[in-house]
CSV table of C-alpha atoms in Angstrom, one decimal:
chain,number,residue,atom,x,y,z
A,1,MET,CA,-37.8,158.6,33.4
A,2,ARG,CA,-38.9,161.7,35.4
A,3,LEU,CA,-39.5,163.5,32.0
A,4,LEU,CA,-41.8,160.7,30.9
A,5,VAL,CA,-43.8,160.8,34.1
A,6,LEU,CA,-44.2,164.6,33.8
A,7,LEU,CA,-45.4,164.2,30.2
A,8,VAL,CA,-48.0,161.6,31.2
A,9,ILE,CA,-49.3,163.8,34.1
A,10,LEU,CA,-49.4,166.8,31.7
A,11,SER,CA,-51.4,164.8,29.1
A,12,ILE,CA,-53.9,163.6,31.7
A,13,SER,CA,-54.4,167.2,33.0
A,14,LEU,CA,-55.0,168.5,29.5
A,15,LEU,CA,-57.5,165.8,28.7
A,16,SER,CA,-59.3,166.4,32.0
A,17,GLY,CA,-59.4,170.1,31.2
A,18,CYS,CA,-60.9,169.5,27.8
A,19,ALA,CA,-63.5,167.1,29.2
A,20,SER,CA,-64.6,169.6,31.8
A,21,THR,CA,-64.9,172.4,29.2
A,22,PRO,CA,-68.6,172.9,28.4
A,23,GLU,CA,-69.5,172.3,24.7
A,24,GLN,CA,-70.2,175.5,22.8
A,25,GLN,CA,-73.8,175.6,21.5
A,26,ILE,CA,-74.1,176.4,17.9
A,27,GLU,CA,-77.3,178.3,17.3
A,28,THR,CA,-79.3,177.3,14.3
A,29,PRO,CA,-80.8,180.4,12.5
A,30,PRO,CA,-84.6,180.4,12.4
A,31,PRO,CA,-86.1,179.3,9.1
A,32,PRO,CA,-86.7,182.2,6.7
A,33,VAL,CA,-90.2,183.5,6.2
A,34,TYR,CA,-91.7,185.5,3.4
A,35,PRO,CA,-92.4,188.3,3.3
A,36,PRO,CA,-89.9,189.1,6.1
A,37,PRO,CA,-90.8,191.2,9.2
A,38,PRO,CA,-92.5,193.6,9.9
A,39,ASP,CA,-94.9,192.3,7.2
A,40,GLN,CA,-97.1,189.4,8.1
A,41,ALA,CA,-95.4,186.1,7.0
A,42,ARG,CA,-97.2,184.1,4.3
A,43,PHE,CA,-94.6,181.3,3.8
A,44,ILE,CA,-92.1,179.6,6.0
A,45,PHE,CA,-89.2,177.4,4.8
A,46,GLU,CA,-89.9,173.8,5.6
A,47,ARG,CA,-87.1,171.6,4.2
A,48,THR,CA,-84.6,171.0,1.4
A,49,LEU,CA,-84.4,167.9,-0.8
A,50,LEU,CA,-80.9,166.9,-1.9
A,51,TYR,CA,-80.4,163.1,-1.7
A,52,ASN,CA,-82.4,159.9,-1.6
A,53,ASP,CA,-81.9,159.6,2.1
A,54,ASP,CA,-84.0,162.7,2.6
A,55,VAL,CA,-87.0,160.5,2.0
A,56,GLU,CA,-85.9,156.9,2.3
A,57,GLU,CA,-86.4,155.0,5.5
A,58,TYR,CA,-83.1,153.7,6.9
A,59,THR,CA,-84.1,150.6,8.9
A,60,ALA,CA,-82.2,149.0,11.8
A,61,LEU,CA,-81.5,145.9,9.6
A,62,GLN,CA,-79.8,148.1,7.0
A,63,ARG,CA,-77.8,149.8,9.6
A,64,PHE,CA,-76.6,146.4,11.0
A,65,ARG,CA,-75.7,145.2,7.5
A,66,GLN,CA,-73.7,148.3,6.9
A,67,PHE,CA,-71.9,147.9,10.2
A,68,ALA,CA,-71.2,144.2,9.6
A,69,THR,CA,-69.9,144.6,6.1
A,70,GLY,CA,-68.1,147.9,6.7
A,71,SER,CA,-69.9,149.4,3.7
A,72,SER,CA,-71.1,152.9,3.5
A,73,ARG,CA,-74.6,154.0,2.5
A,74,LYS,CA,-74.9,155.1,-1.1
A,75,LEU,CA,-76.2,158.6,-1.6
A,76,HIS,CA,-78.0,159.5,-4.8
A,77,GLY,CA,-78.6,163.2,-5.4
A,78,MET,CA,-79.4,165.6,-8.2
A,79,VAL,CA,-76.9,166.6,-10.9
A,80,LYS,CA,-78.7,169.2,-13.0
A,81,PRO,CA,-82.3,169.4,-11.9
A,82,PHE,CA,-84.7,171.4,-14.1
A,83,ASP,CA,-88.3,171.2,-13.1
A,84,VAL,CA,-90.5,169.8,-10.3
A,85,ALA,CA,-94.1,168.5,-10.2
A,86,THR,CA,-96.0,167.1,-7.2
A,87,TYR,CA,-98.8,164.7,-6.6
A,88,GLN,CA,-100.2,163.7,-3.1
A,89,GLY,CA,-96.8,164.0,-1.4
A,90,ARG,CA,-94.8,162.6,-4.2
A,91,ILE,CA,-92.2,165.0,-5.6
A,92,TYR,CA,-90.9,164.4,-9.1
A,93,VAL,CA,-87.7,166.2,-10.3
A,94,SER,CA,-86.4,166.2,-13.9
A,95,ASP,CA,-82.6,165.9,-14.2
A,96,SER,CA,-81.3,166.6,-17.7
A,97,VAL,CA,-77.8,165.2,-17.0
A,98,GLN,CA,-78.9,162.0,-15.3
A,99,ARG,CA,-81.4,161.6,-18.1
A,100,SER,CA,-84.2,160.7,-15.7
A,101,VAL,CA,-87.0,161.9,-13.5
A,102,LEU,CA,-86.2,161.5,-9.8
A,103,LEU,CA,-89.2,160.5,-7.6
A,104,TYR,CA,-88.9,161.5,-3.9
A,105,ASP,CA,-91.9,159.6,-2.5
A,106,VAL,CA,-92.3,161.2,1.0
A,107,PRO,CA,-95.4,159.2,2.1
A,108,GLY,CA,-93.9,155.9,0.8
A,109,LYS,CA,-90.4,156.7,2.0
A,110,ARG,CA,-88.9,155.7,-1.4
A,111,PHE,CA,-86.6,157.1,-4.0
A,112,VAL,CA,-87.1,156.0,-7.6
A,113,GLU,CA,-85.5,156.9,-11.0
A,114,ILE,CA,-87.9,157.1,-13.9
A,115,GLY,CA,-87.0,156.9,-17.6
A,116,LEU,CA,-83.8,154.8,-17.5
A,117,GLU,CA,-84.9,151.9,-19.7
A,118,GLU,CA,-86.8,151.3,-22.9
A,119,PRO,CA,-89.6,151.8,-23.7
A,120,GLY,CA,-89.8,155.3,-22.3
A,121,GLN,CA,-86.0,155.9,-22.0
A,122,LEU,CA,-85.2,159.6,-21.6
A,123,LYS,CA,-82.3,161.5,-23.1
A,124,LYS,CA,-82.7,165.2,-21.9
A,125,PRO,CA,-85.9,165.7,-19.9
A,126,LEU,CA,-86.8,169.3,-19.0
A,127,GLY,CA,-90.3,170.4,-18.1
A,128,ILE,CA,-92.7,168.1,-16.4
A,129,ASP,CA,-96.3,168.1,-15.2
A,130,ILE,CA,-98.8,165.7,-13.6
A,131,SER,CA,-102.5,165.6,-14.6
A,132,THR,CA,-105.3,165.4,-12.1
A,133,GLN,CA,-105.7,161.8,-13.3
A,134,GLY,CA,-102.2,161.0,-12.0
A,135,GLU,CA,-100.2,160.8,-15.3
A,136,LEU,CA,-96.7,162.2,-15.5
A,137,TYR,CA,-95.8,164.1,-18.7
A,138,VAL,CA,-92.1,164.8,-19.5
A,139,ALA,CA,-90.8,167.1,-22.3
A,140,ASP,CA,-87.6,165.6,-23.8
A,141,ILE,CA,-85.8,168.3,-25.8
A,142,THR,CA,-83.4,165.9,-27.4
A,143,MET,CA,-86.0,163.3,-28.4
A,144,GLN,CA,-88.4,166.1,-29.5
A,145,ARG,CA,-91.4,164.5,-28.0
A,146,VAL,CA,-93.4,164.2,-24.7
A,147,LEU,CA,-93.2,160.9,-22.8
A,148,VAL,CA,-96.1,159.8,-20.5
A,149,TYR,CA,-95.7,157.6,-17.4
A,150,ASP,CA,-97.9,156.5,-14.6
A,151,LEU,CA,-97.1,157.6,-11.0
A,152,GLU,CA,-94.8,154.6,-10.6
A,153,GLY,CA,-92.8,155.5,-13.7
A,154,ARG,CA,-94.2,152.9,-16.0
A,155,PHE,CA,-94.1,154.2,-19.6
A,156,LEU,CA,-97.6,154.6,-21.2
A,157,ARG,CA,-97.2,156.4,-24.5
A,158,ALA,CA,-95.4,159.2,-26.4
A,159,ILE,CA,-96.9,162.4,-27.9
A,160,GLY,CA,-95.6,164.5,-30.7
A,161,ASP,CA,-92.7,164.0,-33.0
A,162,LYS,CA,-89.8,165.7,-34.8
A,163,GLU,CA,-92.0,167.0,-37.5
A,164,GLN,CA,-94.1,169.0,-35.0
A,165,LEU,CA,-91.7,169.8,-32.2
A,166,ARG,CA,-88.3,171.4,-32.5
A,167,ARG,CA,-87.1,172.1,-29.0
A,168,PRO,CA,-89.9,171.2,-26.5
A,169,SER,CA,-88.9,172.7,-23.1
A,170,ASP,CA,-92.1,172.3,-21.0
A,171,VAL,CA,-95.5,170.7,-20.7
A,172,THR,CA,-98.7,171.5,-18.8
A,173,VAL,CA,-102.1,169.8,-18.7
A,174,SER,CA,-105.5,171.4,-18.6
A,175,PRO,CA,-107.5,171.0,-15.3
A,176,ASP,CA,-109.8,168.4,-16.9
A,177,GLY,CA,-106.7,166.4,-18.1
A,178,LYS,CA,-107.9,166.5,-21.7
A,179,ARG,CA,-105.6,169.0,-23.3
A,180,LEU,CA,-101.8,168.9,-23.3
A,181,TYR,CA,-99.8,172.1,-23.9
A,182,VAL,CA,-96.2,171.8,-25.1
A,183,VAL,CA,-93.9,174.8,-25.2
A,184,ASP,CA,-91.6,174.8,-28.2
A,185,THR,CA,-88.8,177.2,-27.3
A,186,GLY,CA,-87.4,177.3,-30.8
A,187,GLY,CA,-83.9,179.0,-30.9
A,188,ILE,CA,-82.1,182.1,-31.9
A,189,ASP,CA,-82.1,181.1,-35.6
A,190,SER,CA,-85.5,179.4,-35.6
A,191,GLN,CA,-89.0,180.6,-36.2
A,192,ALA,CA,-90.5,177.7,-34.2
A,193,HIS,CA,-91.5,179.6,-31.1
A,194,HIS,CA,-94.9,178.2,-30.3
A,195,VAL,CA,-97.2,176.4,-27.9
A,196,HIS,CA,-98.6,173.2,-29.4
A,197,VAL,CA,-101.8,171.7,-28.2
A,198,TYR,CA,-102.6,167.9,-28.2
A,199,ASP,CA,-105.3,165.6,-27.0
A,200,SER,CA,-103.5,164.2,-23.9
A,201,GLN,CA,-104.9,160.7,-24.4
A,202,SER,CA,-104.9,160.1,-28.1
A,203,GLY,CA,-102.0,162.4,-28.9
A,204,ALA,CA,-104.0,164.0,-31.7
A,205,TYR,CA,-102.7,167.4,-32.7
A,206,LEU,CA,-105.3,170.1,-32.0
A,207,GLN,CA,-103.8,173.5,-32.7
A,208,ARG,CA,-100.8,175.8,-32.5
A,209,ILE,CA,-100.7,179.0,-30.5
A,210,GLY,CA,-98.4,181.9,-31.4
A,211,ILE,CA,-95.7,182.8,-33.9
A,212,ARG,CA,-92.3,184.4,-33.4
A,213,GLY,CA,-92.5,188.1,-32.7
A,214,THR,CA,-93.0,190.8,-30.1
A,215,GLY,CA,-96.7,191.6,-30.5
A,216,GLU,CA,-99.7,190.3,-28.5
A,217,GLY,CA,-99.9,186.6,-28.7
A,218,GLU,CA,-96.4,186.3,-30.2
A,219,PHE,CA,-93.4,184.6,-28.6
A,220,ASN,CA,-89.7,185.1,-28.4
A,221,LEU,CA,-88.1,182.1,-26.7
A,222,PRO,CA,-91.1,180.8,-24.7
A,223,LEU,CA,-89.8,178.7,-21.9
A,224,GLN,CA,-92.4,177.3,-19.5
A,225,ALA,CA,-96.2,177.3,-19.0
A,226,ALA,CA,-98.9,176.7,-16.5
A,227,VAL,CA,-102.7,176.5,-16.6
A,228,SER,CA,-105.1,178.1,-14.1
A,229,SER,CA,-108.2,176.5,-12.5
A,230,THR,CA,-110.3,178.2,-15.1
A,231,GLY,CA,-108.2,176.8,-18.0
A,232,GLN,CA,-106.3,180.0,-18.8
A,233,LEU,CA,-102.9,179.2,-20.3
A,234,HIS,CA,-100.0,181.3,-18.9
A,235,VAL,CA,-96.7,181.3,-20.9
A,236,VAL,CA,-93.3,182.6,-19.8
A,237,ASP,CA,-92.3,184.6,-22.9
A,238,GLY,CA,-88.6,184.8,-22.0
A,239,GLY,CA,-87.2,186.9,-24.8
A,240,ASN,CA,-90.0,189.4,-24.4
A,241,PHE,CA,-89.7,189.5,-20.6
A,242,ARG,CA,-93.3,188.9,-19.9
A,243,VAL,CA,-96.0,186.4,-19.1
A,244,GLN,CA,-98.8,186.0,-21.7
A,245,VAL,CA,-102.2,184.7,-20.9
A,246,PHE,CA,-104.6,182.8,-23.3
A,247,ASP,CA,-108.1,181.6,-23.0
A,248,VAL,CA,-109.2,177.9,-23.4
A,249,ASP,CA,-109.4,178.4,-27.1
A,250,GLY,CA,-105.9,179.8,-27.4
A,251,ASN,CA,-106.9,183.4,-27.8
A,252,PHE,CA,-104.6,186.1,-26.3
A,253,THR,CA,-106.3,187.9,-23.4
A,254,HIS,CA,-103.6,189.9,-21.6
A,255,SER,CA,-99.9,190.0,-20.5
A,256,PHE,CA,-97.9,191.3,-17.6
A,257,GLY,CA,-94.3,192.1,-16.9
A,258,SER,CA,-91.6,194.0,-18.7
A,259,VAL,CA,-87.8,194.1,-18.9
A,260,GLY,CA,-86.1,195.7,-15.9
A,261,ARG,CA,-84.8,195.1,-12.4
A,262,LEU,CA,-87.6,196.6,-10.4
A,263,PRO,CA,-90.2,194.5,-8.5
A,264,GLY,CA,-92.7,193.2,-11.0
A,265,GLN,CA,-90.3,193.3,-13.9
A,266,PHE,CA,-88.2,190.5,-15.3
A,267,ALA,CA,-84.5,190.0,-16.3
A,268,ARG,CA,-84.5,186.3,-17.0
A,269,PRO,CA,-88.0,184.8,-16.4
A,270,LYS,CA,-88.0,181.0,-16.4
A,271,GLY,CA,-90.3,178.7,-14.4
A,272,ILE,CA,-94.0,179.3,-13.7
A,273,ALA,CA,-96.6,177.7,-11.4
A,274,ILE,CA,-100.2,178.6,-10.3
A,275,ASP,CA,-101.6,177.9,-6.9
A,276,PRO,CA,-105.2,176.8,-6.0
A,277,GLN,CA,-106.2,180.4,-5.7
A,278,ASP,CA,-104.9,181.1,-9.2
A,279,ASN,CA,-102.0,183.3,-8.0
A,280,ILE,CA,-99.0,183.1,-10.3
A,281,TYR,CA,-95.5,182.3,-9.3
A,282,VAL,CA,-92.7,183.2,-11.7
A,283,ILE,CA,-89.0,182.4,-11.2
A,284,ASP,CA,-86.4,184.8,-12.4
A,285,ALA,CA,-83.0,183.2,-12.8
A,286,ALA,CA,-81.2,186.5,-12.8
A,287,PHE,CA,-82.8,187.8,-9.6
A,288,GLY,CA,-82.5,184.4,-8.0
A,289,ASN,CA,-86.1,184.6,-6.6
A,290,VAL,CA,-89.8,183.9,-7.2
A,291,GLN,CA,-92.2,186.8,-7.8
A,292,LEU,CA,-95.8,186.1,-6.8
A,293,PHE,CA,-98.6,187.8,-8.7
A,294,ASN,CA,-102.4,187.8,-8.3
A,295,PRO,CA,-104.5,186.5,-11.2
A,296,GLN,CA,-104.6,190.1,-12.7
A,297,GLY,CA,-100.8,190.2,-12.8
A,298,GLN,CA,-100.2,192.5,-9.9
A,299,LEU,CA,-97.1,191.8,-7.8
A,300,LEU,CA,-97.9,190.5,-4.3
A,301,MET,CA,-94.6,189.4,-2.8
A,302,VAL,CA,-91.2,187.9,-3.4
A,303,ILE,CA,-89.7,184.6,-2.2
A,304,GLY,CA,-85.9,184.0,-2.0
A,305,GLU,CA,-82.9,186.0,-3.1
A,306,ARG,CA,-79.7,185.5,-5.1
A,307,GLY,CA,-76.6,184.4,-3.2
A,308,HIS,CA,-73.5,182.2,-3.2
A,309,ALA,CA,-74.3,179.9,-0.3
A,310,GLY,CA,-76.8,177.1,-0.7
A,311,ALA,CA,-78.7,178.1,2.4
A,312,PRO,CA,-82.5,178.0,2.6
A,313,GLY,CA,-84.0,180.8,0.4
A,314,ILE,CA,-80.7,181.4,-1.4
A,315,TYR,CA,-80.6,180.7,-5.2
A,316,MET,CA,-78.0,181.0,-7.9
A,317,LEU,CA,-79.8,179.3,-10.9
A,318,PRO,CA,-83.5,178.7,-10.0
A,319,ALA,CA,-85.3,176.9,-12.8
A,320,GLY,CA,-88.6,175.0,-12.1
A,321,ILE,CA,-91.3,175.6,-9.6
A,322,ASP,CA,-94.6,173.9,-8.5
A,323,VAL,CA,-97.3,174.6,-5.9
A,324,ASP,CA,-99.3,171.6,-4.6
A,325,THR,CA,-102.9,171.5,-3.6
A,326,ASP,CA,-102.0,172.4,0.0
A,327,GLY,CA,-100.2,175.5,-1.1
A,328,ARG,CA,-96.7,174.3,-0.5
A,329,VAL,CA,-94.1,175.9,-2.9
A,330,TYR,CA,-91.3,173.8,-4.4
A,331,ILE,CA,-88.3,175.6,-6.0
A,332,VAL,CA,-85.6,173.9,-8.0
A,333,ASP,CA,-82.1,175.4,-8.1
A,334,GLN,CA,-79.7,174.0,-10.7
A,335,PHE,CA,-76.5,175.4,-9.2
A,336,PHE,CA,-77.1,174.2,-5.7
A,337,ARG,CA,-78.8,171.0,-6.9
A,338,LYS,CA,-81.7,171.2,-4.6
A,339,VAL,CA,-85.4,171.6,-4.1
A,340,ASP,CA,-86.5,174.0,-1.4
A,341,ILE,CA,-90.0,173.6,0.1
A,342,TYR,CA,-92.0,176.3,1.7
A,343,ARG,CA,-95.1,175.8,3.8
A,344,PRO,CA,-98.0,178.4,3.7
A,345,ILE,CA,-99.0,180.4,6.7
A,346,LYS,CA,-102.5,181.6,6.9
A,347,ASP,CA,-103.8,184.1,9.4
A,348,GLY,CA,-100.6,183.9,11.4
A,349,THR,CA,-100.8,180.2,11.9
A,350,GLU,CA,-98.8,177.5,10.1
A,351,ASN,CA,-100.6,174.8,8.1
C-alpha cells in the first residue's frame, strides 16, 4: 500500500514539473529573398500551394459536421504537376498523372478539377496558358491536340490533330489573343521538332516554325515557350541548351544561352515565362533554379536552388513557371508536388 502511495505522489510531482517547464519556442526561419544579402532583395517568398485546403474556406458548419460525424477532412493535392498559369488570382496547375488541371481559386476560396469528363476530358496534360480574353489552353501530349476551356473549366473547343501534332508539350498565346503557338517536342527518333501556329479562335493552321537541327531557327527537343508584350516568341530549345527568339512573323531574331554549369548557361532548360517588363525567366531542372534574364538575354539574377528538402526555395524537379500581371512568380516542382509563390519587392518595399 505504501508503495502505491509513493508511486502516486511521484507521478503527481513529475506531472507538476512538466507543467511548470516553459515551452521551448521553435524559431521559424525568415522567408528566403532573392537575390540574398548583401544585394538588394527583389523577390521574397510568399507561400506554397500543396492541397485544396490552401485556398478553400473551412466554415464553422463544416467543422461541426466533421466533429459530429467523426469524419476527417479530405485533402486533395498534386501528384505530378507540370505547368502553371495564372489569371486574376486564379492559379491553374496541370497534373499529368491525375489527368486534369487543378484550379486554386484564391479570391473565390475554391478548389476545382478541370478536364475529368467528356467533352474535354484530358489524358496527359502538360503545358498550359491563359489568353488575355480569359481562355485556358491545355496541351495534351497523349491526345495530340490542344483543348480550350473557359475560366470555370467548361470545354469550348479543340485545336490541332494527330496529323499535325506529334508530341505537343506546351502552348502560349499572343498578347492580342489571336495566335496560338504549340510546341511540338518531337522525340529522339523523330524529325517533328517544331512550333505550330494556329488561329486561336477558328483553329485554322497558319504556319510552322523551325525544323530539327542545331542552326539558327532550328530546334532539338523544344520544350516550352512564352510570348513577350511585343509579340516576340521565346522557345526553350532543350537539346541545344538555349532560348531562341522569333518575331511576330516567325523569323529568327536571336538566341541566348549555351551548355554549361556557369550562371547564364543551361544544363536542362525547361519552363519559361515573361514578366510585364519583358524580363525572361527560365527554369533549369538540373540546377534546380530559375535564371532571370533581361529582354536582351543578359543574366540578372537567380531564384531558388537544388536540394533534398521541400522547403521554400528548394527544388528537385522544377518544371513550369508563370509570372502574373503584379509580378508574382509561380514555380512548379514535380518532385515536391508544390507551387512556390514569390512576391516582388520594389525599391526596398514589398508589394
